[in-house]
Short mmCIF file of C-alpha atoms in Angstrom, two decimals:
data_model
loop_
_atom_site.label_atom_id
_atom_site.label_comp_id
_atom_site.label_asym_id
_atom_site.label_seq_id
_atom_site.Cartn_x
_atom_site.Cartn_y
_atom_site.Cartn_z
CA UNK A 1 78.12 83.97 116.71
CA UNK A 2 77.75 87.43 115.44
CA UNK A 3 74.78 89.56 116.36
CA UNK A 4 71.31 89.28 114.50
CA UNK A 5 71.25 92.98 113.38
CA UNK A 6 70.08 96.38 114.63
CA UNK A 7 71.51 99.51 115.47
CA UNK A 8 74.95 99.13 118.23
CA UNK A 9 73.24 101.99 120.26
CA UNK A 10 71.39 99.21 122.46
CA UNK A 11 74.73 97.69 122.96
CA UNK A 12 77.96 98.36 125.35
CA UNK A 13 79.69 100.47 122.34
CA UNK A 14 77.46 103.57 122.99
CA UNK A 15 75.63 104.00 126.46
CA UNK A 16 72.20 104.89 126.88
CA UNK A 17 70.24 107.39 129.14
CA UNK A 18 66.75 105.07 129.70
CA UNK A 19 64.56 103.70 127.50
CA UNK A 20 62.27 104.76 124.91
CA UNK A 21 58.37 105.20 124.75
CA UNK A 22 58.55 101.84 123.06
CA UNK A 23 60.82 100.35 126.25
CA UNK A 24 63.96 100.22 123.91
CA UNK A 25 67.38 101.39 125.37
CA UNK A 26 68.00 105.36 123.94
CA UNK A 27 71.30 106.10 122.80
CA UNK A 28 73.52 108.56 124.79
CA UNK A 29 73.32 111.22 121.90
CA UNK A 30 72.88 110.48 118.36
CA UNK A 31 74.07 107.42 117.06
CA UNK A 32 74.16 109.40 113.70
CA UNK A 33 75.87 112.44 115.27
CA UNK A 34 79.13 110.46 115.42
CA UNK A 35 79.33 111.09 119.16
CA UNK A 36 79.45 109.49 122.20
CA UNK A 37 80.92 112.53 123.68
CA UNK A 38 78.69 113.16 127.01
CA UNK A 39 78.96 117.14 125.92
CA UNK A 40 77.65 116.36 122.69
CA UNK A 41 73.94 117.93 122.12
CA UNK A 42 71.40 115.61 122.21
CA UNK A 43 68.74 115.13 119.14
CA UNK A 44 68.08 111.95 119.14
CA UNK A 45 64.44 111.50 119.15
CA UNK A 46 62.51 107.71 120.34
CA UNK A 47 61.41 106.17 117.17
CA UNK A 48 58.06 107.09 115.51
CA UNK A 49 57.80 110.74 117.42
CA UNK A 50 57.25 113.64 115.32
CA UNK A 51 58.68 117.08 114.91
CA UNK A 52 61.94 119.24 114.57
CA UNK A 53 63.72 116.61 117.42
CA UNK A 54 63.29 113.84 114.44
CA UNK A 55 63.60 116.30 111.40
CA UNK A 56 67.61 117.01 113.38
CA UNK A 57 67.82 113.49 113.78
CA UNK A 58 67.73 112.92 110.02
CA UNK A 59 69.76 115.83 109.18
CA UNK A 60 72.08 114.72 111.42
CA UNK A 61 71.97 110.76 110.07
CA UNK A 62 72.39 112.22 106.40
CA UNK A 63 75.47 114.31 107.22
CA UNK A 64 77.38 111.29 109.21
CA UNK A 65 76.43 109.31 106.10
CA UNK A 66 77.80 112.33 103.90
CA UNK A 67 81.19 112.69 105.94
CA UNK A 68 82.08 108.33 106.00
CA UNK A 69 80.82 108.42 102.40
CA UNK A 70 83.61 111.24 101.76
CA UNK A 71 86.32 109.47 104.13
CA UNK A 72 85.43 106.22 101.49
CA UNK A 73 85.30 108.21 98.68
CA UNK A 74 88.76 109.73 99.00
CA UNK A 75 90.94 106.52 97.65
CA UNK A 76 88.89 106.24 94.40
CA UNK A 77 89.05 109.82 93.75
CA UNK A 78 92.79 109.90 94.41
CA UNK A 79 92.92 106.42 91.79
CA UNK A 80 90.67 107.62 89.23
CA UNK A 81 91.25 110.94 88.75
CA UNK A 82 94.43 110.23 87.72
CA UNK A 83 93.54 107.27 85.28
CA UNK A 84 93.28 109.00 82.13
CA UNK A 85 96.81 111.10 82.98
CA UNK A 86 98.58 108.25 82.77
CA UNK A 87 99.74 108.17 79.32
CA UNK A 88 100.07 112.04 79.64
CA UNK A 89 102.72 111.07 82.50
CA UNK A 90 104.13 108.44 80.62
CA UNK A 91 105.12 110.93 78.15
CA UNK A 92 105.87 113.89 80.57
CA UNK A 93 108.56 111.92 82.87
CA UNK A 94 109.86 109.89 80.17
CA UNK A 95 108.92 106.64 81.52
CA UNK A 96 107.79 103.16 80.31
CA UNK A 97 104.10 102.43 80.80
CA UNK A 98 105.16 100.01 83.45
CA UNK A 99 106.83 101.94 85.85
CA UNK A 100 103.86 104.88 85.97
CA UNK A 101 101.73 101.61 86.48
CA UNK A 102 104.06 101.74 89.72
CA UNK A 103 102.38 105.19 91.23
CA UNK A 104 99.67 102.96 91.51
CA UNK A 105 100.92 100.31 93.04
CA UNK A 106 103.05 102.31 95.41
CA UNK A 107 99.47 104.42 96.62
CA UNK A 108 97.33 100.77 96.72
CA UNK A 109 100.58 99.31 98.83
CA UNK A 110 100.63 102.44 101.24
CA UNK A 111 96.82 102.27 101.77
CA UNK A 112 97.69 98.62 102.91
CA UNK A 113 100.75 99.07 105.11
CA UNK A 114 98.76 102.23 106.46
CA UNK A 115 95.63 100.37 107.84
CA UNK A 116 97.68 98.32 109.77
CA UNK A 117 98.81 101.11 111.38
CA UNK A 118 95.71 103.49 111.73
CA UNK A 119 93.11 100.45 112.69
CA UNK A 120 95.16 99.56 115.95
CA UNK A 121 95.50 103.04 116.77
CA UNK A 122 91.86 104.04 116.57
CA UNK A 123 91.45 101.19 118.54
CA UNK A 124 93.35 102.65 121.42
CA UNK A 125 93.07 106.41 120.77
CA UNK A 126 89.67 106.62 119.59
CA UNK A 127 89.08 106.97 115.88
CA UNK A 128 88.96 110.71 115.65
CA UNK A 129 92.89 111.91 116.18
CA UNK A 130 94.25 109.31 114.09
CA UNK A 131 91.59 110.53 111.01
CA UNK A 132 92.79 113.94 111.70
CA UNK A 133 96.45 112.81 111.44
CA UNK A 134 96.28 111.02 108.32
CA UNK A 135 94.28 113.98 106.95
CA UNK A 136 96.79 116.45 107.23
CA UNK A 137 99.55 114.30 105.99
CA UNK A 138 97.57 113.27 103.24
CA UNK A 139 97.04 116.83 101.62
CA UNK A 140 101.01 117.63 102.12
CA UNK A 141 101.46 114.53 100.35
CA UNK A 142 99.48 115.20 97.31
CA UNK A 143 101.12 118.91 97.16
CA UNK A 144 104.24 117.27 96.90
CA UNK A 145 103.07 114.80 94.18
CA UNK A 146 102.15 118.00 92.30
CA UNK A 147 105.93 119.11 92.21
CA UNK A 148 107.34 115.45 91.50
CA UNK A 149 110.05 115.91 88.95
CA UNK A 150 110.76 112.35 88.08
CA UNK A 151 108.61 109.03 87.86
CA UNK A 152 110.95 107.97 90.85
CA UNK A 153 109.65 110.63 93.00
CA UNK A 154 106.06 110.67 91.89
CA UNK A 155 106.36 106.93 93.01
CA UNK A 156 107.49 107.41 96.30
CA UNK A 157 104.75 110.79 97.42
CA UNK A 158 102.28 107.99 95.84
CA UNK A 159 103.63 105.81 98.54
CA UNK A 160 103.27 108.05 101.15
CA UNK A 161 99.74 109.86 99.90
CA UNK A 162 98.52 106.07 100.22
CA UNK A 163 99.73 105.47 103.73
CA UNK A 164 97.76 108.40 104.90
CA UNK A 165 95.13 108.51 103.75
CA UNK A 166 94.35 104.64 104.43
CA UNK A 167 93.17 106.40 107.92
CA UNK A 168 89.65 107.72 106.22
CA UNK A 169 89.16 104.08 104.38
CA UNK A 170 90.13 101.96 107.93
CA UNK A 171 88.37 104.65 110.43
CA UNK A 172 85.05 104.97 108.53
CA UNK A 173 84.55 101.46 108.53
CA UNK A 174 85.39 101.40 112.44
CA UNK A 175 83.01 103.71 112.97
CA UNK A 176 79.91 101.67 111.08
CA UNK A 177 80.43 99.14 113.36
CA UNK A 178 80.54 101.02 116.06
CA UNK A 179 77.10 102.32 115.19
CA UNK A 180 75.87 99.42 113.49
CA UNK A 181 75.26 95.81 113.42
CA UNK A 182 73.96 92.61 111.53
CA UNK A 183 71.31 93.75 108.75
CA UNK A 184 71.71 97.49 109.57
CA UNK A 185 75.51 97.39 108.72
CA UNK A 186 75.05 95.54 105.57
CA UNK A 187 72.41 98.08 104.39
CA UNK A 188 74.79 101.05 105.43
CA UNK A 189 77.63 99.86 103.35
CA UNK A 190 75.01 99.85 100.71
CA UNK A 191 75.15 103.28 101.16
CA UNK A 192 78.03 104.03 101.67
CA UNK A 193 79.08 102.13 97.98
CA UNK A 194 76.40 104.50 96.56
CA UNK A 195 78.24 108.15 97.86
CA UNK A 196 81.66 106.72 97.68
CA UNK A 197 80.48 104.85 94.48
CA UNK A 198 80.20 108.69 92.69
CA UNK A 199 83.59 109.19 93.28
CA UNK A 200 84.76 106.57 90.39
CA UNK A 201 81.85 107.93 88.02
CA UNK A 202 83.03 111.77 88.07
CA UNK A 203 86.84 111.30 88.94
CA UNK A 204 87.69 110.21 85.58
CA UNK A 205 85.31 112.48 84.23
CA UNK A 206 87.34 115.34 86.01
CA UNK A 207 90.07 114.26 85.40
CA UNK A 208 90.18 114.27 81.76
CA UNK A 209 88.27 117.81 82.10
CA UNK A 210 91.75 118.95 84.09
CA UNK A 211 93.56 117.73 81.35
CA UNK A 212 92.14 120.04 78.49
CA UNK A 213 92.64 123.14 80.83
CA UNK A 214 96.30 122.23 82.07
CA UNK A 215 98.57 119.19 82.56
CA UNK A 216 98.54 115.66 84.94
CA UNK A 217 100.40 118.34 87.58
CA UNK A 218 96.95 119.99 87.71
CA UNK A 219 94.99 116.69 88.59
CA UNK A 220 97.19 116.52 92.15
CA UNK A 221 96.66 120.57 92.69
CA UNK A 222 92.55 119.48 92.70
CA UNK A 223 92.94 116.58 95.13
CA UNK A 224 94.82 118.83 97.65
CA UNK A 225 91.69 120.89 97.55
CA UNK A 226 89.91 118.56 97.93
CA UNK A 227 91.44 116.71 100.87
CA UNK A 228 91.81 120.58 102.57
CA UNK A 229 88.19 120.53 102.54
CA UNK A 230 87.65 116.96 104.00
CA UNK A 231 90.01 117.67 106.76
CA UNK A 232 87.93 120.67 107.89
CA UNK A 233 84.59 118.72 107.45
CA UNK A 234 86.02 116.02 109.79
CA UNK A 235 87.54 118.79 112.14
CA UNK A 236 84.22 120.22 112.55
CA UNK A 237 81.58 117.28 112.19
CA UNK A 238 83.09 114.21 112.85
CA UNK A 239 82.81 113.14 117.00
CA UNK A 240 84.21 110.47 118.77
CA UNK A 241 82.23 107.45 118.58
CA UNK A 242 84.30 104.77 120.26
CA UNK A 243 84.04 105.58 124.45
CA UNK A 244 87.15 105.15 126.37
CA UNK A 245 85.72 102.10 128.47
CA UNK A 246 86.13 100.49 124.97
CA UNK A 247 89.48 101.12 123.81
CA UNK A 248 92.47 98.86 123.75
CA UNK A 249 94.47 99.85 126.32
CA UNK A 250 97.74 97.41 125.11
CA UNK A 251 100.78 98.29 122.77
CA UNK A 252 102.26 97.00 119.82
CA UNK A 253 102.19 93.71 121.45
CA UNK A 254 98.31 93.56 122.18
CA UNK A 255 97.03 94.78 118.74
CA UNK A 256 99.26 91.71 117.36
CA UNK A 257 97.53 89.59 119.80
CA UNK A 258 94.18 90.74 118.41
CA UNK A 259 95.00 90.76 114.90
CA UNK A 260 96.20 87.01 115.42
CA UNK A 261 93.11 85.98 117.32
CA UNK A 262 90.93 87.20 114.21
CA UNK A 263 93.20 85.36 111.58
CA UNK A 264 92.57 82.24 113.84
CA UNK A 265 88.80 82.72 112.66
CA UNK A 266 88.75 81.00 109.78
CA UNK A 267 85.07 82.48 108.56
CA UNK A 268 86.27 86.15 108.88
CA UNK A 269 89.63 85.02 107.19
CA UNK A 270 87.87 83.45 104.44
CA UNK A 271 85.59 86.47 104.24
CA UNK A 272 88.51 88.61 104.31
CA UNK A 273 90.43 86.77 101.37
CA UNK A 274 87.76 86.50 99.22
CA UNK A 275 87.05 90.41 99.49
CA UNK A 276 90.46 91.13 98.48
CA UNK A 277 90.73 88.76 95.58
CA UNK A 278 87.22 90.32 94.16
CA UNK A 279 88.91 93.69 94.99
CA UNK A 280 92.45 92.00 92.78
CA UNK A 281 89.77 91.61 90.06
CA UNK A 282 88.39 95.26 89.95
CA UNK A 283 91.40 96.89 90.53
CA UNK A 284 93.09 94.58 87.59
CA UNK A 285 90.57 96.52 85.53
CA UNK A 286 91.45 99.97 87.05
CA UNK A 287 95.01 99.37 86.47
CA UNK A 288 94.82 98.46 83.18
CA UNK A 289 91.80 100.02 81.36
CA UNK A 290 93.45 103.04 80.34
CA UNK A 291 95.90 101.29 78.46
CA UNK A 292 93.05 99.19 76.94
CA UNK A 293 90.38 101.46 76.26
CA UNK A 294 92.71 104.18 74.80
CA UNK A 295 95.87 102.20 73.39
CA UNK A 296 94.13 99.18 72.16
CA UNK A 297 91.02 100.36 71.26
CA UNK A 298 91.52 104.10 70.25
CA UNK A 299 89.15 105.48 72.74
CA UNK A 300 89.65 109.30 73.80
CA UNK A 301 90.74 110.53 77.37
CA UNK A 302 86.89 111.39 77.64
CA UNK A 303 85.56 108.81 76.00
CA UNK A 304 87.76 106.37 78.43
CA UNK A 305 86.58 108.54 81.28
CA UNK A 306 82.73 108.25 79.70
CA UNK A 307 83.08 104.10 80.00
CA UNK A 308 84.90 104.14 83.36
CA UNK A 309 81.41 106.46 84.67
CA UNK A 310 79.22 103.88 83.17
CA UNK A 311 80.59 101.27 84.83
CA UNK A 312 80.69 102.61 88.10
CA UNK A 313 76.99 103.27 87.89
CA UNK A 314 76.42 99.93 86.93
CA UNK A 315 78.10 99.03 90.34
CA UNK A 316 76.36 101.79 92.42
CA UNK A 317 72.99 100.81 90.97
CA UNK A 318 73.41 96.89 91.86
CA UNK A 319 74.87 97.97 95.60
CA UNK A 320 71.81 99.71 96.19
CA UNK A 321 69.47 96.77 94.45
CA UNK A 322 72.07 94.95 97.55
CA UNK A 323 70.95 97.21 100.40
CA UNK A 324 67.91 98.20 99.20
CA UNK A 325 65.92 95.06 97.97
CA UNK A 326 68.16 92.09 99.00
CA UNK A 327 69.63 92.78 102.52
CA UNK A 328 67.36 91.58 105.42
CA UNK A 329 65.05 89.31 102.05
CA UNK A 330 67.82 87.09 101.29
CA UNK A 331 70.50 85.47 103.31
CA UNK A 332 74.03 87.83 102.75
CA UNK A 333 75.99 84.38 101.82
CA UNK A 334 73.46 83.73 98.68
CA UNK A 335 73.85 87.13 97.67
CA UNK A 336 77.33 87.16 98.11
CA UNK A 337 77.58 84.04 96.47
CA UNK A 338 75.72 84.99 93.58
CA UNK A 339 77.90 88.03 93.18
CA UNK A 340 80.97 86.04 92.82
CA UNK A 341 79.80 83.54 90.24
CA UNK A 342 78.88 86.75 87.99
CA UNK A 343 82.26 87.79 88.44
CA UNK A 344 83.97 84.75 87.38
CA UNK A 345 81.56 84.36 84.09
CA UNK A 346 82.36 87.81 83.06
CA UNK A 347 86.12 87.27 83.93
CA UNK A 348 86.08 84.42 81.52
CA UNK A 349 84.13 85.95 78.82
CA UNK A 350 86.53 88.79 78.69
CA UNK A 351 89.25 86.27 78.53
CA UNK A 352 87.53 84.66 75.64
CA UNK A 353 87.60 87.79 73.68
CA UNK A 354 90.69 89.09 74.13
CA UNK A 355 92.97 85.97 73.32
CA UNK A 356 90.25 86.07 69.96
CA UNK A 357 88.20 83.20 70.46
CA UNK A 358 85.46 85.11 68.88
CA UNK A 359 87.57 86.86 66.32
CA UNK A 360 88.23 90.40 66.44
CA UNK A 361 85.90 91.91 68.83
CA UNK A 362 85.52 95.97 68.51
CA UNK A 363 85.30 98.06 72.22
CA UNK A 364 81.58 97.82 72.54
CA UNK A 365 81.65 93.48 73.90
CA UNK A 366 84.62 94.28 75.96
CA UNK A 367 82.86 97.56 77.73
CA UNK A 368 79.65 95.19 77.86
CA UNK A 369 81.55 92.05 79.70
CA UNK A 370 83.53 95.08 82.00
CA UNK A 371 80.04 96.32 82.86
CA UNK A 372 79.16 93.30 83.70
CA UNK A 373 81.97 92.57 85.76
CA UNK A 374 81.99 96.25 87.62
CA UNK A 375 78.49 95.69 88.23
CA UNK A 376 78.62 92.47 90.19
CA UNK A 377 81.30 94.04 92.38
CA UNK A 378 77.77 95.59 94.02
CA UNK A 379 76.98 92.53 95.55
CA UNK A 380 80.51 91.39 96.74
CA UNK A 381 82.21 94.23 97.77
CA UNK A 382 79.48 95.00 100.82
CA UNK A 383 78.88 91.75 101.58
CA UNK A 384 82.22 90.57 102.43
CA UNK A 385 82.65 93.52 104.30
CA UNK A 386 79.20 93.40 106.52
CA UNK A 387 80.16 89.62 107.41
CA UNK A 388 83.73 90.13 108.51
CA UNK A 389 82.75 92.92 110.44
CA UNK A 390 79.99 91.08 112.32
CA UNK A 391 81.81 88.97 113.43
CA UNK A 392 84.25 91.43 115.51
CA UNK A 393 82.40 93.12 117.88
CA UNK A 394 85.62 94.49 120.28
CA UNK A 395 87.96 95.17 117.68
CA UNK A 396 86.39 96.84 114.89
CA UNK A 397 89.53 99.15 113.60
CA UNK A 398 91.75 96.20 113.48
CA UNK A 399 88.92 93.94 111.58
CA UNK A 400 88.88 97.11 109.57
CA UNK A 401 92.75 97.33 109.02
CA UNK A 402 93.14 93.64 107.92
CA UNK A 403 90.58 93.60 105.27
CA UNK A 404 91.44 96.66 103.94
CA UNK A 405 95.41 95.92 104.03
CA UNK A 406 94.46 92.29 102.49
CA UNK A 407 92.32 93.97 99.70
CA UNK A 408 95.00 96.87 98.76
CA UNK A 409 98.11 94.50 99.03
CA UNK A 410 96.36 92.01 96.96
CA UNK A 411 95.64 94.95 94.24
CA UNK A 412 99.21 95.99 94.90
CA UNK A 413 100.20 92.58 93.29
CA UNK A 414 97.68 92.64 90.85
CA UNK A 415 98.12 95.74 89.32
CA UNK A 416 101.90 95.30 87.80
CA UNK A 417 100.86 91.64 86.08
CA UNK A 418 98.44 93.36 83.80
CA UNK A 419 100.98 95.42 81.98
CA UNK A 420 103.24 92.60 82.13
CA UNK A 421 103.01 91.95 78.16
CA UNK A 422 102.87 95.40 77.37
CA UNK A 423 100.74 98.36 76.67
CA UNK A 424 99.27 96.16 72.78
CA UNK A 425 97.23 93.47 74.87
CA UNK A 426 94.51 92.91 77.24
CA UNK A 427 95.29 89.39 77.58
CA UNK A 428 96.98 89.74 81.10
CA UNK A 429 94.21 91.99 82.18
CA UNK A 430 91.46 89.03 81.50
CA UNK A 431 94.04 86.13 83.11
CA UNK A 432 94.39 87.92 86.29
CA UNK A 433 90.87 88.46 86.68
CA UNK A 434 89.95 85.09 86.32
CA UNK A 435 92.53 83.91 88.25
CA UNK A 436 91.21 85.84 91.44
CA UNK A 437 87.74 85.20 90.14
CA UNK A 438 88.19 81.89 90.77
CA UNK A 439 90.21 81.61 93.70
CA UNK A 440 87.27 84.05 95.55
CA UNK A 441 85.07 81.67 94.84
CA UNK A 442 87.04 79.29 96.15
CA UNK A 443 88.12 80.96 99.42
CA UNK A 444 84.45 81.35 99.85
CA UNK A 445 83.22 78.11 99.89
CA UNK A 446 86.70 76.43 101.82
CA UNK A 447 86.88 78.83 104.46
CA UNK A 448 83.42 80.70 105.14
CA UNK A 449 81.46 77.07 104.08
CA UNK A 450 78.10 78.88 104.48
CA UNK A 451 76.23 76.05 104.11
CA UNK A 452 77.66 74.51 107.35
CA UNK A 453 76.40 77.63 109.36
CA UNK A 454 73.55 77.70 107.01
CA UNK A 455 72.24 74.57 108.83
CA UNK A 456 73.14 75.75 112.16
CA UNK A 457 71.39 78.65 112.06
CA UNK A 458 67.87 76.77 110.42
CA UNK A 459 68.76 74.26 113.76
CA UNK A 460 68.34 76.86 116.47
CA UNK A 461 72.32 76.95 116.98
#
């Protein structure tokens, strides 16, 4: 069973020098300093003492929580950014609507195939040189994407942009569990969601700013800057926080063996299936909301990009009504569970009014049932990922790799099927939302069967 909660510093994953004024094991260095480096100064101060020992302590706690909210933040920015270009690209390379929705697809499925990759390695290696790696290739990537000359091209730097920088997305969830557990990690997500949430609510924004000022080449020039910058903040902030006692010491051959071993858990598989079908959902409406909003509907670039902000607040504001209210009050599985039964009613009421069961509907009810929708994503997204997680104590970076690969491949599939009837409906959009609506629900309650544990847990078991 996974651990109750708290903070990993009182466990193997980061060793201690003593105990406490309050008989509680210390950590060996900041927990929120990102190292477990033996060299690394020491701030952390025993809980409850005043001073400028805990005044560092927080300083140091918010700038970890600023540089894994960045690492998260990265993907979105890189997505969203270039959301209201893609009609501007459509135009510029000459290509159908279906085969820009491909750059997307090629950057989701290269944030997929890359976890698997990354999560093993910062399993053996530690989680800091792999980060570093990805980094660099990352920002060469994007340059490139700048240049592309053809849709062909643009696809395949997409592909490779998405492969590297899956390293930020798998390693900063490593490195919450290496810090955190139970309650704790749920409530740091929280966070997380609410500095990598921004991301989606100015990207778009941004992005349709860069387009009054120069072309979709421009949006790529302002994501290399901005990965240059994240590569030096991890250079110089981010430490090592998995110890080499820990690490995997096995090849290609162990980290299979692992990976298989956490498959065979059915509750973390059904955790991890159910994220990525809620993740099919939102990314259905990523994929296809430009089309929608600005096709269909008439909307501006900056009135698309006004919506898209709104809606990520909406999910922002419920993840930190998750973390802040509901975590450690209510049990994760009812919150969860609520979440996902939002999802699917919203799904369905979109559906409703796009094949016209309610006659012609105007933008405003279809922004209002995508609010809803985007919103509710606050109390799965987390979730799924703070119960998966607990349950992996030893092999956080490849519990982080498989539910991030399941969630982007998933949304690799996704995204093509919503422009499968062209660019004058939102009909497809709807369907494949409810379709992984449902089946999230489903994987839910056939795999992670809360109530079972539930009732072992209100037994004593």
């Amino acid at each position: 069973m996974p651990d109750s909660g708290g903070s990993r510093a009182q466990s193997a994953h980061i060793p201690t020098t003593g105990t406490g004024a309050d008989g509680r094991p210390v950590p060996h260095g900041d927990a929120g300093a990102l190292s477990v480096d033996p060299a690394a100064p020491q701030v952390t101060a025993p809980a409850g003492l005043p001073g400028p020992a805990a005044r560092t302590t927080r300083r140091t706690g918010l700038l970890v929580t600023m540089v894994l909210g960045g690492l998260t933040a990265l993907p979105p920015l890189s997505m969203d950014m270039y959301l209201p270009a893609l009609p501007a690209v459509t135009d510029s390379l000459g290509a159908p609507a279906a085969t820009v929705q491909l750059t997307l697809t090629a950057c989701l499925a290269g944030m997929a195939l890359g976890q698997l990759v990354v999560g093993p390695m910062s399993d053996r290696w530690g989680r800091r040189k792999p980060l570093l790696l990805g980094m660099v290739v990352y920002v060469l990537a994007t340059a490139i994407c700048a240049l592309a000359p053809t849709a062909e091209l643009l696809i395949g730097f997409r592909l490779l942009q998405g492969l590297a920088g899956a390293a930020g997305i798998v390693i900063a969830r490593a490195v919450v569990r290496d810090l955190y557990d139970g309650v704790e990690m749920a409530r740091f997500f929280s966070t997380l969601m609410l500095i990598s949430g921004v991301a989606p609510v100015i990207a778009p924004v941004i992005g349709g700013q860069v387009l009054r000022i120069t072309d979709w080449r421009g949006i790529f020039v302002v994501l290399t800057a901005v990965g240059i910058v994240l590569t030096l903040v991890v250079w110089k902030w981010l430490h090592e926080t998995l110890p080499p006692a820990d690490r995997h010491t096995g090849g290609v051959t162990d980290a299979l063996r692992t990976m298989r071993g956490l498959l065979a858990d059915r509750v973390f598989t059904g955790y991890m299936v159910a994220g990525g079908l809620a993740f099919a959902v939102l990314f259905a409406y990523i994929a296809a909301s430009p089309f929608v909003v600005q096709e269909i509907y008439g909307a501006s670039p900056q009135t698309f990009s006004l919506l898209f902000g709104l809606n990520s607040i909406g999910l922002i504001t419920v993840g930190q009504i998750n973390g802040k209210l509901l975590v450690g009050r209510i049990s994760l599985d009812k919150v969860l569970g609520f979440g996902l039964a939002v999802i699917v009613l919203a799904a369905v009421a979109l559906l409703l009014m796009t094949t016209g069961v309610f006659g012609e509907v105007g933008l405003v009810p279809v922004a209002a049932g995508l609010f809803v929708l985007m919103s509710a994503m606050g109390l799965a997204m987390p979730n799924t990922n703070a119960q998966a997680l607990m349950r992996t104590k030893h092999a956080a970076g490849s519990a982080s790799a498989l539910l991030g690969t399941t969630s982007f491949l998933i949304g690799a599939v996704a995204s093509p099927l919503v422009g499968i009837a062209g660019e004058d409906t939102a009909v497809p959009m709807a369907v494949v939302q409810v379709v992984c609506a449902v089946a999230a629900v489903a994987c839910f309650l056939l795999l992670c069967r809360p109530w079972q544990r539930a009732g072992r847990e209100a037994g004593g078991l």
